[in-house]
mmCIF file of N, CA and C in Angstrom:
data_model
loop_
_atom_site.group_PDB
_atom_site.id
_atom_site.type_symbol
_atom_site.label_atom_id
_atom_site.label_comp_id
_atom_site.label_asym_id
_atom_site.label_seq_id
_atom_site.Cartn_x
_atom_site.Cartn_y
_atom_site.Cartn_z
ATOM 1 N N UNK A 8 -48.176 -39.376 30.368
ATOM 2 C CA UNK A 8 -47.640 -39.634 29.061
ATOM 3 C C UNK A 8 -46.116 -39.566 29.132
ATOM 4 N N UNK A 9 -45.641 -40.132 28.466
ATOM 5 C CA UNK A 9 -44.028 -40.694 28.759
ATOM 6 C C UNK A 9 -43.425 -39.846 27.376
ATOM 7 N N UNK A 10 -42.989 -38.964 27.386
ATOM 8 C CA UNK A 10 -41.558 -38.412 25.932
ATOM 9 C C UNK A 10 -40.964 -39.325 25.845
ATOM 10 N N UNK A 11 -40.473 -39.257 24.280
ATOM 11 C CA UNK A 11 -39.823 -40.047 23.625
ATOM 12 C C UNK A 11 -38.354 -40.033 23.955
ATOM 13 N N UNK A 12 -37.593 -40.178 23.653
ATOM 14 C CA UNK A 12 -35.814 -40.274 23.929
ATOM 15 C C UNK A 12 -35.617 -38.866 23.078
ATOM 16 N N UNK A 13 -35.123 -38.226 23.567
ATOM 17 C CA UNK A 13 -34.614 -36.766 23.034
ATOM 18 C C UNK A 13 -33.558 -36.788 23.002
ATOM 19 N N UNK A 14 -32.413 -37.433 22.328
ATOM 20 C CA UNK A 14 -30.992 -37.453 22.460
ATOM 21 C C UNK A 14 -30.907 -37.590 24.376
ATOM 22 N N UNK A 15 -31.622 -38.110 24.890
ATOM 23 C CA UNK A 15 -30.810 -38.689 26.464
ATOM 24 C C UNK A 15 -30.020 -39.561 26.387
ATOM 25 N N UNK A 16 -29.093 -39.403 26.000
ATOM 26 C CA UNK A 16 -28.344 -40.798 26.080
ATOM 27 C C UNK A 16 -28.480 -41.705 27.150
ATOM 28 N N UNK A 17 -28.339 -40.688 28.475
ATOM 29 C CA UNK A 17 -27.965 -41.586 29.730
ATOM 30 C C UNK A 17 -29.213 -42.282 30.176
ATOM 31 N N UNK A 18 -30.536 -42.252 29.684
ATOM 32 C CA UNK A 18 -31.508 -43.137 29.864
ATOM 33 C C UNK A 18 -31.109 -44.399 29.326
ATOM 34 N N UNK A 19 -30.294 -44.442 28.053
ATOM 35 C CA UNK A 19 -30.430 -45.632 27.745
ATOM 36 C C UNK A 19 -28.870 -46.460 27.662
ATOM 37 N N UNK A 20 -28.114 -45.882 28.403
ATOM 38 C CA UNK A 20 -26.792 -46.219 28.964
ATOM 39 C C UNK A 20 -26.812 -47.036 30.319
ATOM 40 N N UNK A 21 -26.103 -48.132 30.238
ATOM 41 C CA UNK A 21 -26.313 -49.459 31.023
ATOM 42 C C UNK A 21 -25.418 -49.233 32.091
ATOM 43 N N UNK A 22 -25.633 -49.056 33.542
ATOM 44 C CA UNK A 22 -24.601 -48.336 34.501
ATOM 45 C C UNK A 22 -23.944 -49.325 34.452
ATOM 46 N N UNK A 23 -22.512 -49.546 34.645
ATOM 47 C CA UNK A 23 -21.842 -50.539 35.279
ATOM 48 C C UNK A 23 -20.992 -50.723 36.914
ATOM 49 N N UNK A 24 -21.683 -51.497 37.219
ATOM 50 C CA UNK A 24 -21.435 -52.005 38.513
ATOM 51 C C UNK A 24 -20.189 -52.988 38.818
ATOM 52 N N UNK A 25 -19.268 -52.260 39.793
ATOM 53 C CA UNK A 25 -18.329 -53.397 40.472
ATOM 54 C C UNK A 25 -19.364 -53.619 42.249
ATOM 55 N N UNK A 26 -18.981 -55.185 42.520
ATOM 56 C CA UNK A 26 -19.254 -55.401 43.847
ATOM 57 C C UNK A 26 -18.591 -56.027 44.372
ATOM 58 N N UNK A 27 -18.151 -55.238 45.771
ATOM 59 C CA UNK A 27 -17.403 -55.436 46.534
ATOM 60 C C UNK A 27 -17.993 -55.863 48.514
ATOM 61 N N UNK A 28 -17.885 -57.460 48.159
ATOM 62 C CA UNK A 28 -17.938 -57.877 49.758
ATOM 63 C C UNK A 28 -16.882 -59.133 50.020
ATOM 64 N N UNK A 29 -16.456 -59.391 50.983
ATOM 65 C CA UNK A 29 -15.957 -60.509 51.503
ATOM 66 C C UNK A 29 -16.452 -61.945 51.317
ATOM 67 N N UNK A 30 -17.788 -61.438 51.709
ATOM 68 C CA UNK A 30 -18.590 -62.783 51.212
ATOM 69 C C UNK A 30 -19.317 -63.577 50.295
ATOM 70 N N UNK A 31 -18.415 -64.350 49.818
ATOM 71 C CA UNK A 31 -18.428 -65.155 48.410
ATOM 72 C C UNK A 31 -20.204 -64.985 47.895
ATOM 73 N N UNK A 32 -21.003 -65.580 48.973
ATOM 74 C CA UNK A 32 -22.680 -65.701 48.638
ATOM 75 C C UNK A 32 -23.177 -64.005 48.595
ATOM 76 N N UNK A 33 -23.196 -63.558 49.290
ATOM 77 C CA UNK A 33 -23.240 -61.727 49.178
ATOM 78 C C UNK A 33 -22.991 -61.270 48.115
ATOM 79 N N UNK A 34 -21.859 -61.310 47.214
ATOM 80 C CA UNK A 34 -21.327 -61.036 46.205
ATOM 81 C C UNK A 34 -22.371 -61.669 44.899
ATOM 82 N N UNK A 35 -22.824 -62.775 44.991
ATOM 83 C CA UNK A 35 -23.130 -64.004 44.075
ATOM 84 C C UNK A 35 -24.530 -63.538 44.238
ATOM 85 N N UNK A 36 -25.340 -63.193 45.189
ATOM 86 C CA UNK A 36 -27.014 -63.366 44.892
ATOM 87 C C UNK A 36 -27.173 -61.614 44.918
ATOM 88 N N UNK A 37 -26.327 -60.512 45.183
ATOM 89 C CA UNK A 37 -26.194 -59.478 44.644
ATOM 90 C C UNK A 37 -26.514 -59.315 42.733
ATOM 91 N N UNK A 38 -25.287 -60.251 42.294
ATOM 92 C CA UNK A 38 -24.765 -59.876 41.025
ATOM 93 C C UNK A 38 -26.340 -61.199 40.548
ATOM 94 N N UNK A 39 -26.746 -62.361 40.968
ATOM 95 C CA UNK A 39 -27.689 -62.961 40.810
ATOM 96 C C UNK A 39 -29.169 -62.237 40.813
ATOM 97 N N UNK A 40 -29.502 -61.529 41.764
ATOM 98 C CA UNK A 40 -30.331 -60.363 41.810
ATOM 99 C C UNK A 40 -30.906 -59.075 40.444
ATOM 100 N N UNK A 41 -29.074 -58.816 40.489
ATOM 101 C CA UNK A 41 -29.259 -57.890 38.777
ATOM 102 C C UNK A 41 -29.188 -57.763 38.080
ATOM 103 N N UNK A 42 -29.227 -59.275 37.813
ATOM 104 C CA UNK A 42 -29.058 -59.789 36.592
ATOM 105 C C UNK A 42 -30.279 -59.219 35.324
ATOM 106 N N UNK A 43 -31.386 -60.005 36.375
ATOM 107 C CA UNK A 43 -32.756 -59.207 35.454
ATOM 108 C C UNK A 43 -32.806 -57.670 35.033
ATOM 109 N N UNK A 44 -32.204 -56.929 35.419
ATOM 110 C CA UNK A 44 -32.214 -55.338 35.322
ATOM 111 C C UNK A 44 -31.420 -55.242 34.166
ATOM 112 N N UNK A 45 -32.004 -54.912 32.969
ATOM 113 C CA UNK A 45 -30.911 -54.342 31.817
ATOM 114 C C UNK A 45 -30.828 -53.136 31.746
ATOM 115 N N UNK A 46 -31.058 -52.078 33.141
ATOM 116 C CA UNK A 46 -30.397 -51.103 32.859
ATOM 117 C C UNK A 46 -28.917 -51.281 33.727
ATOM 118 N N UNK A 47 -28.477 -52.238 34.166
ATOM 119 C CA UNK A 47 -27.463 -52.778 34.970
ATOM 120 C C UNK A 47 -26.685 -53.611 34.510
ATOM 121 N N UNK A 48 -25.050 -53.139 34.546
ATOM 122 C CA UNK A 48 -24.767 -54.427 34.144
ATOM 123 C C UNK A 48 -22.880 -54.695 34.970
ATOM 124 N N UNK A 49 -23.126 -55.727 35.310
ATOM 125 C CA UNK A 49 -22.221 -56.059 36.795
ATOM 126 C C UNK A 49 -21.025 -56.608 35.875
ATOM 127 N N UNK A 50 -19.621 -55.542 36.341
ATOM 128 C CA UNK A 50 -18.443 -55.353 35.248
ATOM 129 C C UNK A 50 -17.364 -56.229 35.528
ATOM 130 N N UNK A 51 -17.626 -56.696 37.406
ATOM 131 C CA UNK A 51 -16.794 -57.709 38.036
ATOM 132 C C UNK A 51 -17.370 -57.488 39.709
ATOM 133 N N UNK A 52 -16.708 -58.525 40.317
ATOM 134 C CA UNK A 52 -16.699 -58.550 41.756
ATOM 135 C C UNK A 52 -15.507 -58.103 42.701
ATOM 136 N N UNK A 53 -14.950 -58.232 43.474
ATOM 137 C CA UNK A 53 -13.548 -57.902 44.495
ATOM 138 C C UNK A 53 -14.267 -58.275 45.815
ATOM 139 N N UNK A 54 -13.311 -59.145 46.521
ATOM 140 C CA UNK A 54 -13.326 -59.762 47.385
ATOM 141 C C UNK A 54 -12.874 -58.475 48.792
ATOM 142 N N UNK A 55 -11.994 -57.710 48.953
ATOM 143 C CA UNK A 55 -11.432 -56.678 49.665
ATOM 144 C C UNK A 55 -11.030 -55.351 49.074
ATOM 145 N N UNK A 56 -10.958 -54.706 49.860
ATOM 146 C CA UNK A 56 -10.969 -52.968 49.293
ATOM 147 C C UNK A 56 -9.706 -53.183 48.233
ATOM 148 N N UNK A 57 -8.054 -53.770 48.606
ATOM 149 C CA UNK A 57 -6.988 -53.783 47.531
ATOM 150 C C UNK A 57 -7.569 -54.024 46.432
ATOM 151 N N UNK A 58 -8.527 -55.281 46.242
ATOM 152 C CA UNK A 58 -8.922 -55.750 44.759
ATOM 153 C C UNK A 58 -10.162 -54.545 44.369
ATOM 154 N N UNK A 59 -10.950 -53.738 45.350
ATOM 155 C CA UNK A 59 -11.802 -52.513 44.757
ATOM 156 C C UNK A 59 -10.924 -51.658 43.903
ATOM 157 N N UNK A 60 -9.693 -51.581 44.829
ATOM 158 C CA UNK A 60 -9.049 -50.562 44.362
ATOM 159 C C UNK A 60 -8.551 -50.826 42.670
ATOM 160 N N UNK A 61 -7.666 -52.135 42.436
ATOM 161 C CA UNK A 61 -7.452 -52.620 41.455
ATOM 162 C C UNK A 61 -8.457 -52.801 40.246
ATOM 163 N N UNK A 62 -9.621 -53.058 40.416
ATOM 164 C CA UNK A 62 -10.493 -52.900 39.974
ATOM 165 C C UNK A 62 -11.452 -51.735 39.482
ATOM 166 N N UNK A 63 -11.468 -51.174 40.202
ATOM 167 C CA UNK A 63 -11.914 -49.867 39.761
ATOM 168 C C UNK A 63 -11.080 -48.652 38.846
ATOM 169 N N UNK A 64 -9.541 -48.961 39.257
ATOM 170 C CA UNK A 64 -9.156 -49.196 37.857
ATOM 171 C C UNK A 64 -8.802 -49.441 36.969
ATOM 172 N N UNK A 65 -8.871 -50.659 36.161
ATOM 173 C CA UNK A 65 -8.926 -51.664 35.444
ATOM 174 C C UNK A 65 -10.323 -51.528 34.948
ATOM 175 N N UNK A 66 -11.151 -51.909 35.798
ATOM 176 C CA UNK A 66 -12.830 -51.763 34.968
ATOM 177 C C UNK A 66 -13.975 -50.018 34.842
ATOM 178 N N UNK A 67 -13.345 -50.038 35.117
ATOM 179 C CA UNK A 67 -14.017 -48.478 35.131
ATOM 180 C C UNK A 67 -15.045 -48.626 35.854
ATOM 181 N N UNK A 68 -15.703 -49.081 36.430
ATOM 182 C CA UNK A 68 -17.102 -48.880 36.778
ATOM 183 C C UNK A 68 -17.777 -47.604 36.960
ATOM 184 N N UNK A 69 -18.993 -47.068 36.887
ATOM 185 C CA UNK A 69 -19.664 -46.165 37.197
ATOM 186 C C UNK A 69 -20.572 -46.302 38.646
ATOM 187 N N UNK A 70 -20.315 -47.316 39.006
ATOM 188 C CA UNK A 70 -20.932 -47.282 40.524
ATOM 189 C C UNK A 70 -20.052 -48.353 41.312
ATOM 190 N N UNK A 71 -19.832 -48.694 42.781
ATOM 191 C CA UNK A 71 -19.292 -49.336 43.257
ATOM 192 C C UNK A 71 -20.172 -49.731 44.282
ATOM 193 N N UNK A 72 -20.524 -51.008 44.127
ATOM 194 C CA UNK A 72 -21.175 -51.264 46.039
ATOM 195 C C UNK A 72 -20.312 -51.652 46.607
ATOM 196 N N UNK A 73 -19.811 -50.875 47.954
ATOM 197 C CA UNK A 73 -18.297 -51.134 48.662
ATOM 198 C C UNK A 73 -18.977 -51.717 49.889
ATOM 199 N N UNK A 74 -18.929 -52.978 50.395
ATOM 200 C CA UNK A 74 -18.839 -53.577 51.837
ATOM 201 C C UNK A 74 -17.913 -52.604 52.921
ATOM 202 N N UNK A 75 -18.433 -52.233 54.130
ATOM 203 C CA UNK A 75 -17.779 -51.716 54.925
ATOM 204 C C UNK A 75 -16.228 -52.703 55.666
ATOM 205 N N UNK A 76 -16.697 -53.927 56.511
ATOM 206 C CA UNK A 76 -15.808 -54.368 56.996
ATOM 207 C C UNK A 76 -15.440 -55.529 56.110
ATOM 208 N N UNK A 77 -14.164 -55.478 55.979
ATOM 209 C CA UNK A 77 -13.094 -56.587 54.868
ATOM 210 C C UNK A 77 -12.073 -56.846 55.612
ATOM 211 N N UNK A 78 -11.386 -57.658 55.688
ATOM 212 C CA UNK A 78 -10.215 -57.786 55.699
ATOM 213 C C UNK A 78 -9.008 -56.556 55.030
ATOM 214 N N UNK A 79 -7.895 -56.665 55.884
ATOM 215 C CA UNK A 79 -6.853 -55.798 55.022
ATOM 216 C C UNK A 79 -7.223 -54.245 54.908
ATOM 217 N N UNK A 80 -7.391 -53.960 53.813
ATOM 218 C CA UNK A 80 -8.213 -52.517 53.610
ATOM 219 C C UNK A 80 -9.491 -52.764 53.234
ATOM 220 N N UNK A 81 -10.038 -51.702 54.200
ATOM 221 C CA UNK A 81 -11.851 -51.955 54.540
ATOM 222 C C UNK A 81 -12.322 -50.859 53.718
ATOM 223 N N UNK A 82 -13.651 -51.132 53.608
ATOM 224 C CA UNK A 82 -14.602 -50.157 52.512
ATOM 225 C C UNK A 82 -13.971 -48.832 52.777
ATOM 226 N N UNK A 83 -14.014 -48.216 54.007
ATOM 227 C CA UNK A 83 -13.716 -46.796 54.295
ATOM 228 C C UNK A 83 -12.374 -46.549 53.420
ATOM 229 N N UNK A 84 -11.273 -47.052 53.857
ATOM 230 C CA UNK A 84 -10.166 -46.712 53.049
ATOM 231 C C UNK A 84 -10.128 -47.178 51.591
ATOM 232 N N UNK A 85 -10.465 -48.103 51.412
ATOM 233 C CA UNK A 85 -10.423 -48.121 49.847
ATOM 234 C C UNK A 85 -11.681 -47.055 49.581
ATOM 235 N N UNK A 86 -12.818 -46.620 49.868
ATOM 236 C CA UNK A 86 -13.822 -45.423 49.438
ATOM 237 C C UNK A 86 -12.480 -44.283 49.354
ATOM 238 N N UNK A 87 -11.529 -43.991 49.896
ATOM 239 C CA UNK A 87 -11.072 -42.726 50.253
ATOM 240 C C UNK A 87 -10.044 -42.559 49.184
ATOM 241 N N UNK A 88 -8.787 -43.906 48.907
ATOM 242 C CA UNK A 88 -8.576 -44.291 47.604
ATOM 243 C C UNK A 88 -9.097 -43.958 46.487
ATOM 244 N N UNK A 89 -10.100 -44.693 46.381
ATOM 245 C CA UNK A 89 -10.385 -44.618 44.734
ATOM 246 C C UNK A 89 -11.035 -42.765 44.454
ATOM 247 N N UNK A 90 -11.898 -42.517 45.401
ATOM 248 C CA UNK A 90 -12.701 -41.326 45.174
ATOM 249 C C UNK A 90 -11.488 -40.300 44.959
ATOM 250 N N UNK A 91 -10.187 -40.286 45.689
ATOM 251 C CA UNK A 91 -8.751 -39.247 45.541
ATOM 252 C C UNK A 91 -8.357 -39.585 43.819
ATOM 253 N N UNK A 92 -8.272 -41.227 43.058
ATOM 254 C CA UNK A 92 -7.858 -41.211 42.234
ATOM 255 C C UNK A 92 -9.019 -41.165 40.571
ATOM 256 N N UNK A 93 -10.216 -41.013 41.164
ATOM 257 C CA UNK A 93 -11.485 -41.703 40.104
ATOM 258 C C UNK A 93 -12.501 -40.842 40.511
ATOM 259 N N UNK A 94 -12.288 -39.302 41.040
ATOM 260 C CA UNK A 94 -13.987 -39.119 41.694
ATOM 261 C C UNK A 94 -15.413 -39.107 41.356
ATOM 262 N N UNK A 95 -15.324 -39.308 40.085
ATOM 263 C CA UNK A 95 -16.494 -39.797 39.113
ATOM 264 C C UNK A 95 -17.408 -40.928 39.576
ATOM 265 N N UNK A 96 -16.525 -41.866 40.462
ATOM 266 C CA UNK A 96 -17.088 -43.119 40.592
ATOM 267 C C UNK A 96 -17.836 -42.670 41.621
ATOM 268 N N UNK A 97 -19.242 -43.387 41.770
ATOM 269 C CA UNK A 97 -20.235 -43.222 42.614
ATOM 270 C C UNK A 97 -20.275 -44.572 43.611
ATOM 271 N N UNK A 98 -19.605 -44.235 44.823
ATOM 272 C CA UNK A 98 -20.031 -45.480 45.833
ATOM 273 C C UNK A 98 -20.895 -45.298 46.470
ATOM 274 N N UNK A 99 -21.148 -46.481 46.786
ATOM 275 C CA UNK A 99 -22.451 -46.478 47.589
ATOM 276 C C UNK A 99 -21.771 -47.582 48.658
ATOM 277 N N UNK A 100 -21.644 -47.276 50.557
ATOM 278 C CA UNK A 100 -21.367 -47.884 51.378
ATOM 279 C C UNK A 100 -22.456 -48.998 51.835
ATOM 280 N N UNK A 101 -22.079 -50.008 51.912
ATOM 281 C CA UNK A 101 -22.869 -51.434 52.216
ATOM 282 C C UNK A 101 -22.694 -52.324 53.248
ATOM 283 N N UNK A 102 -23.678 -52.348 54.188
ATOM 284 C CA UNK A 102 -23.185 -52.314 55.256
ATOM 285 C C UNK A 102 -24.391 -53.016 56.268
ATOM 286 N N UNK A 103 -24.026 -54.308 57.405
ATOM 287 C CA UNK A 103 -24.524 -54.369 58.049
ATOM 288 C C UNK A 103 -25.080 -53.913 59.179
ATOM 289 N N UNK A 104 -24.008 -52.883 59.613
ATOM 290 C CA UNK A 104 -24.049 -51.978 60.874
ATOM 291 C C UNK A 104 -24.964 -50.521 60.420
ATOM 292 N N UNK A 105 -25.571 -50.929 61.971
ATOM 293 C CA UNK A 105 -26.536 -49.574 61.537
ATOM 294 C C UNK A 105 -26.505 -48.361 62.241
ATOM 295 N N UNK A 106 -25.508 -48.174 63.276
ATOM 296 C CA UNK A 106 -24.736 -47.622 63.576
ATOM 297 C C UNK A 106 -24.576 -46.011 62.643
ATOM 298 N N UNK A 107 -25.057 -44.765 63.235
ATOM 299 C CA UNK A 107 -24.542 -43.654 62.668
ATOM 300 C C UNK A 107 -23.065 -43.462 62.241
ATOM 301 N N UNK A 108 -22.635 -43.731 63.560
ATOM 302 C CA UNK A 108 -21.118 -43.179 63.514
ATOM 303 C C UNK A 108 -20.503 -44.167 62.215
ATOM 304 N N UNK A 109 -21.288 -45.247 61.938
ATOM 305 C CA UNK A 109 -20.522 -46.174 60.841
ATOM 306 C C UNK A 109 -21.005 -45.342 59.265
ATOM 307 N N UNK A 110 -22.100 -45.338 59.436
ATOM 308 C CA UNK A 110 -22.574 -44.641 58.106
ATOM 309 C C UNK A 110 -21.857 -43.034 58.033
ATOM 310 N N UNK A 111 -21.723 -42.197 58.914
ATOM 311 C CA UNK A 111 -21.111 -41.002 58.855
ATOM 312 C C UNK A 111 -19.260 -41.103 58.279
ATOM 313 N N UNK A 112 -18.603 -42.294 59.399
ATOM 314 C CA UNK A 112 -17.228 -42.500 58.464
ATOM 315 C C UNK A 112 -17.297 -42.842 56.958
ATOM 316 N N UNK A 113 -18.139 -43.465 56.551
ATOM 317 C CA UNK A 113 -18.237 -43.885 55.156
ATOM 318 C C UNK A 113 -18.309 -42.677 54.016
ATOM 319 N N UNK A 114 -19.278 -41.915 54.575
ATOM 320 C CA UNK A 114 -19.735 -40.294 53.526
ATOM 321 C C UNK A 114 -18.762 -39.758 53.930
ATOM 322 N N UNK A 115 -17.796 -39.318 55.033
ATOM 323 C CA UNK A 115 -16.450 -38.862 55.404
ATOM 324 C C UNK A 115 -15.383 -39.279 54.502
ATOM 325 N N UNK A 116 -15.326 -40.430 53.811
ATOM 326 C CA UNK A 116 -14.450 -40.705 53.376
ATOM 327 C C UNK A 116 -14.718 -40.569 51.973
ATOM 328 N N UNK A 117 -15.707 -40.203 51.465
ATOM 329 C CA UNK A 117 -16.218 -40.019 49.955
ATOM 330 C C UNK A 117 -17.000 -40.919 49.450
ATOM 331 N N UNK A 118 -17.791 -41.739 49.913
ATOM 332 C CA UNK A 118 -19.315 -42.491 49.635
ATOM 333 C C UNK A 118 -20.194 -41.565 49.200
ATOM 334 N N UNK A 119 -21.296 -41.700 47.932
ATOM 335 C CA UNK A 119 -22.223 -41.112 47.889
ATOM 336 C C UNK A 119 -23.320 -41.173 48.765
ATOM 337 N N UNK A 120 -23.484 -42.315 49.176
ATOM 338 C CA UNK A 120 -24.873 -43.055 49.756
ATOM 339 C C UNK A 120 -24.405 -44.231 50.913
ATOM 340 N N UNK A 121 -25.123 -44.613 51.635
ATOM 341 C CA UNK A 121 -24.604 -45.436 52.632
ATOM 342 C C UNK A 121 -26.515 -46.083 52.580
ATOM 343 N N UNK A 122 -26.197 -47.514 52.300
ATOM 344 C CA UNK A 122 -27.322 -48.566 52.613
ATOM 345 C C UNK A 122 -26.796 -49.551 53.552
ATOM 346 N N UNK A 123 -27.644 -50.000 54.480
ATOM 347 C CA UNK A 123 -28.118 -51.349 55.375
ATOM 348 C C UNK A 123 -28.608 -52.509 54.677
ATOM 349 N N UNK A 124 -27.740 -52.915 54.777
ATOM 350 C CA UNK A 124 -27.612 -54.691 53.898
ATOM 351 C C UNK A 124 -29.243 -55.431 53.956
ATOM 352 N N UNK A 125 -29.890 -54.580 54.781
ATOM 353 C CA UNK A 125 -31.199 -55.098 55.113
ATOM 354 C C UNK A 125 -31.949 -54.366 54.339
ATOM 355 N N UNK A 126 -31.804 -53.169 53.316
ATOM 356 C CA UNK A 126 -32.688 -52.523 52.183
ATOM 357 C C UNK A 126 -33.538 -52.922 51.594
ATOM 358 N N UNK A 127 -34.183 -52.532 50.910
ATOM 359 C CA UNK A 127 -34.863 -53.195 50.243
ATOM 360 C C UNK A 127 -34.279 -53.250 48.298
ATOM 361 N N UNK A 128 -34.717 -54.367 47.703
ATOM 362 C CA UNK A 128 -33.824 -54.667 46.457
ATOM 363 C C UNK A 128 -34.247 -53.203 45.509
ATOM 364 N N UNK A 129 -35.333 -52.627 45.527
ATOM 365 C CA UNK A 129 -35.877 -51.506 45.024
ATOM 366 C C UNK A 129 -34.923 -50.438 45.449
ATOM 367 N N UNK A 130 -34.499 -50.253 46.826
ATOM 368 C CA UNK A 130 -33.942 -49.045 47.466
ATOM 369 C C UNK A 130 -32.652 -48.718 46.784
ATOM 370 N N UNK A 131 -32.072 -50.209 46.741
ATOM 371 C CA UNK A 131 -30.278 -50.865 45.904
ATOM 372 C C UNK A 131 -30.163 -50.108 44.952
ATOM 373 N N UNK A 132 -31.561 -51.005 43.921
ATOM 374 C CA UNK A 132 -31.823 -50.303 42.186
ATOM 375 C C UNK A 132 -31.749 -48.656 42.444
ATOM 376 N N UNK A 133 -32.003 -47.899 42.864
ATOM 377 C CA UNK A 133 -32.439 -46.671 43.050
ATOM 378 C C UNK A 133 -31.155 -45.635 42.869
ATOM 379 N N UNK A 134 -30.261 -46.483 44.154
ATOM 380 C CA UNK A 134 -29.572 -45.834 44.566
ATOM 381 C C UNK A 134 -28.352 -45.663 43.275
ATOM 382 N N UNK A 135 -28.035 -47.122 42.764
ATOM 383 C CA UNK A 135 -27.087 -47.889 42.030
ATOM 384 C C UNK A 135 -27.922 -46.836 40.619
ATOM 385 N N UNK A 136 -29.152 -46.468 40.250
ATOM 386 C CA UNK A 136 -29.179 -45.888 39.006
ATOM 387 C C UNK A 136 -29.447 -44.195 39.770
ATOM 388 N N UNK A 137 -29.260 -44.202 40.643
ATOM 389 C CA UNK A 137 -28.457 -42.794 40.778
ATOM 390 C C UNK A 137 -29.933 -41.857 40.969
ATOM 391 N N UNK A 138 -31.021 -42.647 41.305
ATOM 392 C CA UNK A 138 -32.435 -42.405 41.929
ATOM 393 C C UNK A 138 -32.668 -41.752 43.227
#
């Protein structure tokens, strides 16, 4: 049996998501993906960690999916950025490499979570509503 809403607000508060990859299609069938989810709602994109950074604050987001390797400044340093100026924000590192030592720099630098681009879309949702 399911309770009713008891003053939870945050059940029925819509996370907002920035996403951050290099790659134009990555970015696009991400934000295409969560779309259907209305407990989600995608606040902008950034192409490299400078525009995460800019972005995150400018849009506030409450979650960030940060791509590891970018051009310029890479997920790690912009994660280390924003979390020094915003630590509220919840990143989550995104990442093709599956590599420990890659996932360990990422939580080193202030990532909540570190996923393999190969996840599953359930694992994403989970993580992104803080599951």
């Amino acid at each position: 049996m399911r309770s009713g809403n008891f003053g939870n607000s945050k059940q029925n508060k819509k996370v907002k998501l920035l996403v951050v990859d290099d790659h134009p299609l990555i970015r696009q069938s991400i934000s295409s993906l969560l779309d259907d989810y209305k407990s989600i709602s995608l606040v902008g994109e950034a192409e490299n960690g400078l525009q995460a950074v800019k972005c995150s604050k400018s849009l506030k987001p409450d979650v960030i999916l940060m791509d590891i390797e970018m051009p310029g400044i890479d997920g790690i340093e912009a994660t280390k950025i924003i979390k020094l100026r915003q630590p509220e924000i919840k990143i989550i590192g995104f990442s093709n490499h599956t590599e420990l030592s890659v996932a360990q720099k990422m939580l080193e630098a202030g990532a909540d979570f570190f996923l393999i681009k190969s996840c599953s879309l359930d694992e994403l949702i989970d993580k992104i509503k803080g599951e």
